[in-house]
Amino acid sequence: MKDKFKIITESMHLADRGDTENAVNLPSNELKIRKVEKINIADDSEYDSSKYLKEEDPKLFKSQKTGRGPLTDPNWRDICEPFMTCYKAVTVEFIWFGIQGKVEALIHKLMKQVMIQFHRRLFVETDDWFGMTMQDLRKMEAEAAIELEKKRLGENVPEKK
């Protein structure tokens, strides 16, 4: 489809409670047409129930390293410390007469579900990454790059335990 299809995701992580007006510095023409959705990773009504995994439920997890969780208080976003907001701007263009709007809406819906699932998982895996150094992260990135390349080439990659 060449230049008739694109998905762009921009991210910014800030130590605030979601009150930064334009975290990813959208130009004014995009800022006035954007749709803001505040996602609550502990709110199951926003989550595709067919993807539910008990081990990824932030309402059931308590970090041994940080003491954070479980996220059972409906106001957890107002009382949790420290706090970070992950801002995402997702731009979708699917230029195909007759189905453009429907396909773009479907992609936005799917992207929202992917983000909810990813951030739920990230929260319950806090003890796996909390306290890592930059050297630890770089090593993990290098290992992941090798693993992805093997998968891309169709090689058998044993699952991590």
Tab-separated table of C-alpha atoms in Angstrom, residues 1-11 26 30 88-95 100 102-115:
chain	number	residue	atom	x	y	z
A	1	MET	CA	0.000	0.000	0.000
A	2	LYS	CA	3.127	2.195	0.043
A	3	ASP	CA	2.249	5.650	1.441
A	4	LYS	CA	-1.462	4.835	1.840
A	5	PHE	CA	-1.015	2.987	5.143
A	6	LYS	CA	0.904	3.931	8.253
A	7	ILE	CA	0.813	3.466	12.002
A	8	ILE	CA	2.976	5.764	14.106
A	9	THR	CA	3.237	5.440	17.874
A	10	GLU	CA	5.002	8.148	19.839
A	11	SER	CA	5.669	7.766	23.561
A	26	LEU	CA	1.878	17.303	18.698
A	30	GLU	CA	-3.099	17.311	15.279
A	88	LYS	CA	1.114	7.533	23.752
A	89	ALA	CA	0.077	9.215	20.532
A	90	VAL	CA	-1.069	6.734	17.910
A	91	THR	CA	-1.522	7.990	14.374
A	92	VAL	CA	-3.226	5.672	11.902
A	93	GLU	CA	-3.705	6.359	8.213
A	94	PHE	CA	-5.366	3.787	5.997
A	95	ILE	CA	-6.258	5.437	2.716
A	100	GLN	CA	-10.839	3.888	5.646
A	102	LYS	CA	-13.684	1.454	9.810
A	103	VAL	CA	-10.150	0.100	9.435
A	104	GLU	CA	-8.608	3.077	11.257
A	105	ALA	CA	-11.105	2.698	14.124
A	106	LEU	CA	-10.359	-1.040	14.353
A	107	ILE	CA	-6.609	-0.421	14.466
A	108	HIS	CA	-7.019	2.187	17.225
A	109	LYS	CA	-9.144	-0.267	19.229
A	110	LEU	CA	-6.543	-3.023	18.809
A	111	MET	CA	-3.683	-0.675	19.729
A	112	LYS	CA	-5.493	0.287	22.935
A	113	GLN	CA	-5.874	-3.387	23.887
A	114	VAL	CA	-2.206	-4.074	23.147
A	115	MET	CA	-1.179	-1.142	25.355
